[in-house]
Tab-separated table of C-alpha atoms and ligand atoms in Angstrom:
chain	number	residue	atom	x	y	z
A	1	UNK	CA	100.264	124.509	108.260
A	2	UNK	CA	100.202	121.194	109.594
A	3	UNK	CA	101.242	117.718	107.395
A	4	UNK	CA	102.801	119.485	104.227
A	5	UNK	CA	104.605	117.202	102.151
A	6	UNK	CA	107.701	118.143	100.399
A	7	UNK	CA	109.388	116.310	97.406
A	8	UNK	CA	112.635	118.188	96.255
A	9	UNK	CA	114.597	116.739	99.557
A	10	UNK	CA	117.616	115.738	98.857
A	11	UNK	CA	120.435	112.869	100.378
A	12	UNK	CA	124.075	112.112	99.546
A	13	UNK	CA	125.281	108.372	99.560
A	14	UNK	CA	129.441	108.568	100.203
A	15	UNK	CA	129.704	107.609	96.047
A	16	UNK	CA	127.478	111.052	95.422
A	17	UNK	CA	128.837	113.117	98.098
A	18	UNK	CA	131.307	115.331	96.543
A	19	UNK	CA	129.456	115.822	93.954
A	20	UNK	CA	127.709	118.572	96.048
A	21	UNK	CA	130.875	120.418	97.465
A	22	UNK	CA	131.461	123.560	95.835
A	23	UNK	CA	128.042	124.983	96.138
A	24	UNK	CA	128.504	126.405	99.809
A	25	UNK	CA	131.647	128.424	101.090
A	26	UNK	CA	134.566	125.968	102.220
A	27	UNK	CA	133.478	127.076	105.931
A	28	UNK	CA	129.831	125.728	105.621
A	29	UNK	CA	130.775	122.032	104.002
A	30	UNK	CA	130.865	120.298	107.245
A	31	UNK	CA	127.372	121.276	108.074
A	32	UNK	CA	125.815	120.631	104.413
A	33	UNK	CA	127.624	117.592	104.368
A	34	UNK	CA	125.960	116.211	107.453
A	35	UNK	CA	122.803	117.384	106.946
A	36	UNK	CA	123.062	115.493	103.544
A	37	UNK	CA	124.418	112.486	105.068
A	38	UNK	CA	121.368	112.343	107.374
A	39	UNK	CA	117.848	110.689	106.856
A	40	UNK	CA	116.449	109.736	110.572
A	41	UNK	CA	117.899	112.362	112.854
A	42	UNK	CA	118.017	116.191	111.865
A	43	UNK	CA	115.852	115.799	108.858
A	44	UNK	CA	112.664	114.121	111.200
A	45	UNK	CA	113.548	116.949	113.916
A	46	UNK	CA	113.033	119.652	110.943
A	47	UNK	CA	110.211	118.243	109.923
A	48	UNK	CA	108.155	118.329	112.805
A	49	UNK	CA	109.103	121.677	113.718
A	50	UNK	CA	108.085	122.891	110.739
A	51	UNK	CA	105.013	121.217	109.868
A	52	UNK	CA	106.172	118.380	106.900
A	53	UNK	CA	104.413	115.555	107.381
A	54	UNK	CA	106.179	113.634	104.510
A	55	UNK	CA	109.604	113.964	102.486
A	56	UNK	CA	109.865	112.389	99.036
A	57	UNK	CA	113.414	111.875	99.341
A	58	UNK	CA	116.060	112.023	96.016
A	59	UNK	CA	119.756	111.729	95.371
A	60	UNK	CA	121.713	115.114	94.932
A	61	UNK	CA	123.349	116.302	91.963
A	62	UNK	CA	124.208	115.714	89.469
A	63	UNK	CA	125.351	112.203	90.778
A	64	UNK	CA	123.893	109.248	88.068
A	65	UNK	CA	124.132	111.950	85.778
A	66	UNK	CA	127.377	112.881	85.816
A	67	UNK	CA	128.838	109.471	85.502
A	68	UNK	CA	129.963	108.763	81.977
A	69	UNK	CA	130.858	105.082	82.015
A	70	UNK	CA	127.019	103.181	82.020
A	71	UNK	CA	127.966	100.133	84.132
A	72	UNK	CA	129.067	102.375	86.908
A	73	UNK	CA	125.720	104.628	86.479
A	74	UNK	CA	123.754	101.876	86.511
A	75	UNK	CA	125.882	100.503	90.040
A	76	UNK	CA	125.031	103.870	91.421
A	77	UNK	CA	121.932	104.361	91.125
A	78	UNK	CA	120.985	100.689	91.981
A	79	UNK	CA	122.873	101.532	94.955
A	80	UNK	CA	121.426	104.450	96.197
A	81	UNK	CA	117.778	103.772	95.429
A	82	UNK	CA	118.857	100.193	97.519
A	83	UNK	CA	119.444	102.466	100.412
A	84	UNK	CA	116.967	104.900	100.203
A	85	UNK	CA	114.220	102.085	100.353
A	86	UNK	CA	115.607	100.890	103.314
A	87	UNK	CA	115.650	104.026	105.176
A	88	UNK	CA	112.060	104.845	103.637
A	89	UNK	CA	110.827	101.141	105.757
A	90	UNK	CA	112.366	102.102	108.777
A	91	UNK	CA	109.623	105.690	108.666
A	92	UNK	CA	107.394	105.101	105.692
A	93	UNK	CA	104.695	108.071	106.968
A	94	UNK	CA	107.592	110.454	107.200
A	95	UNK	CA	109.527	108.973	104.459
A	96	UNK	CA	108.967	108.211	100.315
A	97	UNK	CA	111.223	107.983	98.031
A	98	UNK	CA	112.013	108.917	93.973
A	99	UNK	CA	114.357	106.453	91.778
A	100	UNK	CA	117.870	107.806	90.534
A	101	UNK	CA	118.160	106.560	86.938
A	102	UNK	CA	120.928	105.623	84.737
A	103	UNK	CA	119.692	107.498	81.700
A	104	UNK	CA	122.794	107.557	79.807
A	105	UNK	CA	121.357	103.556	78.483
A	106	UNK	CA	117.424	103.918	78.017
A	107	UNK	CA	117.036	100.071	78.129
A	108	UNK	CA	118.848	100.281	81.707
A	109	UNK	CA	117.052	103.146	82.766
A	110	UNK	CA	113.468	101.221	82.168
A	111	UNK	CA	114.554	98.271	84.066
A	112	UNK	CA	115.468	100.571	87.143
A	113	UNK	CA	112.219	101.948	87.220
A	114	UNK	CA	110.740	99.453	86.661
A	115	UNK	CA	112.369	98.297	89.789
A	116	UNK	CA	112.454	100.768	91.654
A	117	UNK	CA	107.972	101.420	90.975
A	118	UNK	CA	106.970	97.882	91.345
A	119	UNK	CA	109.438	96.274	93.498
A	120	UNK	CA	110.683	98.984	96.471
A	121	UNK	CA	107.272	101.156	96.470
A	122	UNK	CA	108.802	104.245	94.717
A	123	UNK	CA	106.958	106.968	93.523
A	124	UNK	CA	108.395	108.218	91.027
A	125	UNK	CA	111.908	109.274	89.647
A	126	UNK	CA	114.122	112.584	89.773
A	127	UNK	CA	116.598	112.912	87.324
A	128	UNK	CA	119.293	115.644	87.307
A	129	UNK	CA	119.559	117.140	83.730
A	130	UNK	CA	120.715	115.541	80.852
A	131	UNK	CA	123.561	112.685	81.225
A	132	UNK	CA	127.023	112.611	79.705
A	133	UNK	CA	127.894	109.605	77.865
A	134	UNK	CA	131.263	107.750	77.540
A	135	UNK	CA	132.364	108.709	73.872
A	136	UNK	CA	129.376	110.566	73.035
A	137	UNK	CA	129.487	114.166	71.025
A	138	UNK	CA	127.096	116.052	73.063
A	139	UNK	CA	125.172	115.463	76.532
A	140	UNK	CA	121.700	113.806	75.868
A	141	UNK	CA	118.815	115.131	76.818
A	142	UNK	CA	115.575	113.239	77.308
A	143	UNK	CA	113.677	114.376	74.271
A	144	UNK	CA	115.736	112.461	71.776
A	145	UNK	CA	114.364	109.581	70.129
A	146	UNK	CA	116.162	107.019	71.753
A	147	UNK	CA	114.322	107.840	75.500
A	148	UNK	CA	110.874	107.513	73.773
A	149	UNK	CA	110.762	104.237	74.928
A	150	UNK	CA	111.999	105.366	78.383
A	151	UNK	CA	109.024	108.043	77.986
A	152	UNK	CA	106.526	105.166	77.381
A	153	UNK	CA	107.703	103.408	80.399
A	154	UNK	CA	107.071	106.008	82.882
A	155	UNK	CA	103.500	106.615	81.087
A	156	UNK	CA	102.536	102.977	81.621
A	157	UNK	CA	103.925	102.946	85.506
A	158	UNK	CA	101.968	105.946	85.989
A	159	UNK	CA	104.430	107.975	88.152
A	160	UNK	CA	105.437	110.927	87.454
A	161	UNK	CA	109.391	112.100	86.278
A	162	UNK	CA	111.068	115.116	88.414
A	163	UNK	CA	113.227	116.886	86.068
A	164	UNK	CA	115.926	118.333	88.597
A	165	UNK	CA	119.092	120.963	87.599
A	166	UNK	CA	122.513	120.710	87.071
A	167	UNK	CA	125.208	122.893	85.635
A	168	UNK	CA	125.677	122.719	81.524
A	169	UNK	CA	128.940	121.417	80.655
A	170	UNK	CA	131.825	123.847	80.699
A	171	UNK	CA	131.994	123.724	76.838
A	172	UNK	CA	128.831	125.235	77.065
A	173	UNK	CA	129.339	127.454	79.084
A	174	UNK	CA	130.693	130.008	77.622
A	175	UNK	CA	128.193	132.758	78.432
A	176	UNK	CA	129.469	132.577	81.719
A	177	UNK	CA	132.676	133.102	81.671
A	178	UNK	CA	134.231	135.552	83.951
A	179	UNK	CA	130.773	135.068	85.577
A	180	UNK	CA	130.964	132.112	87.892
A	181	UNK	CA	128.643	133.351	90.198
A	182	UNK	CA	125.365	132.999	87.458
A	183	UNK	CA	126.034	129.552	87.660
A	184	UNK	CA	124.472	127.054	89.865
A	185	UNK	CA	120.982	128.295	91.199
A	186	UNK	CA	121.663	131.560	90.669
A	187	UNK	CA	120.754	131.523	87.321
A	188	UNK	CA	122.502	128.389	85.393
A	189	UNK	CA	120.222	125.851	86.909
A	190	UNK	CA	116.883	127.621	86.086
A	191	UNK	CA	117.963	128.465	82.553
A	192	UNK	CA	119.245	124.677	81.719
A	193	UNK	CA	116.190	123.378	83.079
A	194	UNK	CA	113.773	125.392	81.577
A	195	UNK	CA	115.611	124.741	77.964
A	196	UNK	CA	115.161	121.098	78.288
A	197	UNK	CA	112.053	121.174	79.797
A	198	UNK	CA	110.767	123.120	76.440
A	199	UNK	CA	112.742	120.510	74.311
A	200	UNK	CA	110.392	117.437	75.838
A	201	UNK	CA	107.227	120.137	75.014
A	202	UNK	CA	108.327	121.004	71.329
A	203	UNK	CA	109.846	117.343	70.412
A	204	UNK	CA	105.919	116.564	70.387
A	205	UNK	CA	106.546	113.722	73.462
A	206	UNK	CA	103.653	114.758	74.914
A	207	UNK	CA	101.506	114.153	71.916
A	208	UNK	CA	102.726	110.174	72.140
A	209	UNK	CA	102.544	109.833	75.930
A	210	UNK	CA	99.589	112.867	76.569
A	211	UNK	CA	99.784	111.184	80.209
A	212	UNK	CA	103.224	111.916	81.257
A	213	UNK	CA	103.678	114.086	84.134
A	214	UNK	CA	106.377	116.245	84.630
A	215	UNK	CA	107.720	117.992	87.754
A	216	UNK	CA	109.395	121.236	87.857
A	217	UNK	CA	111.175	123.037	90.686
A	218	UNK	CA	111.832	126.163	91.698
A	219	UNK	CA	108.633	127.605	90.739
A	220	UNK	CA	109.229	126.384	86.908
A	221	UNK	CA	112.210	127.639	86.667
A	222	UNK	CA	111.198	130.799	84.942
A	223	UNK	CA	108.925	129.237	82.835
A	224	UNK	CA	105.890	130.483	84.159
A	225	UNK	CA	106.732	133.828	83.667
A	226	UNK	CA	107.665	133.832	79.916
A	227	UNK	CA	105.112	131.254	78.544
A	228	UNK	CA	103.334	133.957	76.876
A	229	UNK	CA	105.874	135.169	74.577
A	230	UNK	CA	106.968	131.558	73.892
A	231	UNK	CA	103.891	131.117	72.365
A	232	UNK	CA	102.859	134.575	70.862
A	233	UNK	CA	106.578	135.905	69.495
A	234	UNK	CA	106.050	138.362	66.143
A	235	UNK	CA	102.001	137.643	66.602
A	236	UNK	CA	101.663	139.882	63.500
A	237	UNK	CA	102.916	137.192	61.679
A	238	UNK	CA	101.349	134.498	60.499
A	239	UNK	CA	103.363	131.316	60.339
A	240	UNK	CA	102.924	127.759	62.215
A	241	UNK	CA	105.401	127.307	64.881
A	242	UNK	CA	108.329	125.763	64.377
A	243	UNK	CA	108.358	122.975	67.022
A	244	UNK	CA	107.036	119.590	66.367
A	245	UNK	CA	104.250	119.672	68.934
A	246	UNK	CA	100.768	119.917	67.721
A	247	UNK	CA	99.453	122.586	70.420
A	248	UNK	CA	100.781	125.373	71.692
A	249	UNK	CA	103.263	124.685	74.464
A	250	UNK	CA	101.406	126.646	77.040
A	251	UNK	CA	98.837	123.891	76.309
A	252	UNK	CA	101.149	121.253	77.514
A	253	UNK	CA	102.746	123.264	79.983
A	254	UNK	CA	99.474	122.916	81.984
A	255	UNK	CA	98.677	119.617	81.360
A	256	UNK	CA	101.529	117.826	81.727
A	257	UNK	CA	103.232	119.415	84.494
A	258	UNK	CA	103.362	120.233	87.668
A	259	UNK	CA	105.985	123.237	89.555
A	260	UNK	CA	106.980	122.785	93.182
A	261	UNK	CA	108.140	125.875	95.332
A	262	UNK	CA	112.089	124.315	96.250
A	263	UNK	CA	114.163	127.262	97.207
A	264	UNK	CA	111.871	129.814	95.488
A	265	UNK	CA	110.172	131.557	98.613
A	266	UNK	CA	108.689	134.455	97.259
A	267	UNK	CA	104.959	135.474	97.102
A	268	UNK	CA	104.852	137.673	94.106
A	269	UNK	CA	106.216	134.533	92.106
A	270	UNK	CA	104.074	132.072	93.153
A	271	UNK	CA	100.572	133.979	92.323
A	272	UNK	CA	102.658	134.259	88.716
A	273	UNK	CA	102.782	130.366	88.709
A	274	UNK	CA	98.973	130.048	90.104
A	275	UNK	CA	97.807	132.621	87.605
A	276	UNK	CA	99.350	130.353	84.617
A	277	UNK	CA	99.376	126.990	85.539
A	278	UNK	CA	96.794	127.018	88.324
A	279	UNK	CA	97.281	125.789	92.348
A	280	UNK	CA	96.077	122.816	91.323
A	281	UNK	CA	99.544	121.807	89.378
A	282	UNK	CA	101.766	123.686	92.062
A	283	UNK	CA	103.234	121.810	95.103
A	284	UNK	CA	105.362	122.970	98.106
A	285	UNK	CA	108.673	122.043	98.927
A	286	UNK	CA	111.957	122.756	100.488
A	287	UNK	CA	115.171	121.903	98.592
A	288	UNK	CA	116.788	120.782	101.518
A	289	UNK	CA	119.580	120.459	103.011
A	290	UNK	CA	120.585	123.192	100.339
A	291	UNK	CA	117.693	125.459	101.589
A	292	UNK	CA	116.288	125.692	105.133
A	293	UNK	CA	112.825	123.837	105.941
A	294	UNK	CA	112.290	127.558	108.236
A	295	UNK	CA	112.939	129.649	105.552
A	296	UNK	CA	110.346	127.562	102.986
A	297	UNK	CA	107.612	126.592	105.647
A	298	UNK	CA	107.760	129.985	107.262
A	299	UNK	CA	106.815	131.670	104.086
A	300	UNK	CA	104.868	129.016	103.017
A	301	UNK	CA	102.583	129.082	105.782
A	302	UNK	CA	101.998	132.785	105.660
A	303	UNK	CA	101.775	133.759	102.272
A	304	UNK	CA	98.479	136.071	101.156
A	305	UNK	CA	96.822	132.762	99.297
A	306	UNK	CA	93.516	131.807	100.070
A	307	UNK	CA	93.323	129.003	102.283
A	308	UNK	CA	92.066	126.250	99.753
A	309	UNK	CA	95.055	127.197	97.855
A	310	UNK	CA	97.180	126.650	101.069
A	311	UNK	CA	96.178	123.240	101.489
A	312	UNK	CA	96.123	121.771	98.107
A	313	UNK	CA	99.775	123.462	97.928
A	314	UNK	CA	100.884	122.225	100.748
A	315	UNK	CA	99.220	119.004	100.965
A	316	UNK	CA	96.559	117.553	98.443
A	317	UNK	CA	98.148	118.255	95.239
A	318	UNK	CA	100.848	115.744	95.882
A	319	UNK	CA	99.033	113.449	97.965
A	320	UNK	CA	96.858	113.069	94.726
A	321	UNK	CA	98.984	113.341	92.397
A	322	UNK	CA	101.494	110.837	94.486
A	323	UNK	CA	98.939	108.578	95.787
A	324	UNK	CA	100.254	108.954	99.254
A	325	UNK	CA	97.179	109.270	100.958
A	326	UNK	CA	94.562	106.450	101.556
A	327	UNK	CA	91.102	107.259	100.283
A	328	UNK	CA	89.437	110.105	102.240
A	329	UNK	CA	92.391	111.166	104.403
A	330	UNK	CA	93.260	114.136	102.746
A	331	UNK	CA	89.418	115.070	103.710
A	332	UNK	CA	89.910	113.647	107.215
A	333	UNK	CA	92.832	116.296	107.656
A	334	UNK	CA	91.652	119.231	105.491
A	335	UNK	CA	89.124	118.879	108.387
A	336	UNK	CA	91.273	118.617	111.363
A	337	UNK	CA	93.566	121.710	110.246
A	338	UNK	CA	90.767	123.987	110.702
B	401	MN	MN1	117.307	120.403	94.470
């Protein structure tokens, strides 16, 4: 298929670099390192072989997130989303961009998307995880009541808020020890993501901001295939649930976000996402330079999906959802890729 787009494609700045060493054998560094340093050369080349129109680019991980000390966060991420929107003018068909966020200070975290939305063109943020905080107990995570504000933000921007992996903290780790190899995207990722994704769903956020949308990876990161029990656990028993949110979190689950396919290529699993969330909430995408744009498109572009589905996947869904496309173009090419 012809002018996908793609938003969980990822970029190093030489501050953010190191941070993904460690994920590849020693051996294949040098080549995940360059492909992470590049914007305008490989990445465009991959692209067009492959059918991606468009690449809404993001920092790697866990970068902003990982920094403790605020003032340096907050340097950055100023400076990366500073050079992402100048490599996004140089190609802005091929190129869009997400904001990095200092979330460890929600009043600093506003102001850079604020930036970031009205003032570079960006369309939207991805943020790895939850942040660790100079002197704070425990990591935060997004639901707490100090980032409702942030929340309310991103509602009245209109953009929606990529909620991207990273590692839990070795202290809470402890279920994998002597198991090093669950963590990471293995399994690690999937499970700390889907945990906090489910604490934004029961904290009742989406009950304040109902317009908030939020954007998975991975195929949902598991989600998808256990929201039934989430809801329905001991259904002999009559009792209200627990959380805080007024509906039932499948409710929310497909209204308020949206899964893309990032190194998740795998048929079976994406009918399971279309079959609960619907292909109008799912969107295609890579995960490069971690995952190869052959290994997603080829699969992509074959898999036993109806057609309709194909192109709203690959296309429409985000063009709508990211405004990318000028009215009636995504008609203009549903037509032309016949
Ligand atoms: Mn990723």
């Amino acid at each position: 298929m012809q002018g996908k787009i793609a938003l969980e494609e990822h970029f190093a700045i030489p501050d953010t670099l190191m941070d993904s060493a460690g994920f590849v054998p020693e051996s294949y560094w040098p080549e995940l390192k360059s492909r992470l340093m590049d914007i305008q050369e490989r990445r465009i080349a991959e692209m067009d072989r492959h059918g991606i129109e468009t690449m809404i680019l993001s920092l790697n991980a866990p970068a902003v997130q990982a920094i403790p000390e605020t003032a340096r966060a907050d340097e950055i991420a100023r400076r990366a989303n500073d050079y992402l929107a100048e490599q996004v003018a140089k190609r802005p068909s091929r190129f869009q961009a997400f904001a990095a966020l200092p979330m460890q200070d929600p009043e600093l975290a506003i102001a850079e998307l604020d930036r970031c939305v009205t003032t570079l063109g960006f369309r939207g943020a991805l943020v790895n995880g939850f942040s660790q905080i100079v002197g704070a107990a425990a990591p935060a995570y997004y639901d707490l009541p100090q980032y409702w504000p942030f929340w309310a933000k991103v509602e009245e921007l209109g953009v929606p808020f990529y909620l991207h992996p990273r590692n839990p903290l070795p202290e809470a780790s402890r279920i994998y020890d002597g198991h090093p190899w669950l963590l990471g995207p293995t399994w690690a990722f999937g499970q700390e993501t889907a945990v906090h994704a489910l604490r934004l769903i029961g904290s009742g956020l989406f009950d304040a901001y109902p317009k908030l949308q939020i954007v998975l990876g991975h195929m949902g990161e598991g989600l998808p295939y256990s929201m039934w029990r989430i809801d329905h656990r001991n259904g002999w028993v009559k009792a209200p649930a627990k959380h805080k949110a007024k509906r039932k979190i499948r409710d929310y689950f497909n209204s308020n976000f949206h899964l893309t396919t990032s190194g998740n290529f795998r048929t079976q699993t994406l009918i399971d996402a279309i079959l609960e969330i619907g292909a109008d909430r799912i969107l295609f995408s890579v995960d490069w330079p971690f995952e190869n744009v052959d290994h997603a498109a080829d699969w992509f572009d074959a898999a036993s999906i109806s057609e309709t589905d194909r192109l709203k996947i690959g296309r429409g869904n985000a063009a709508k959802l990211f405004r990318l496309d000028p009215p009636g173009a995504a008609q203009d090419f549903n037509q032309a890729a016949e």
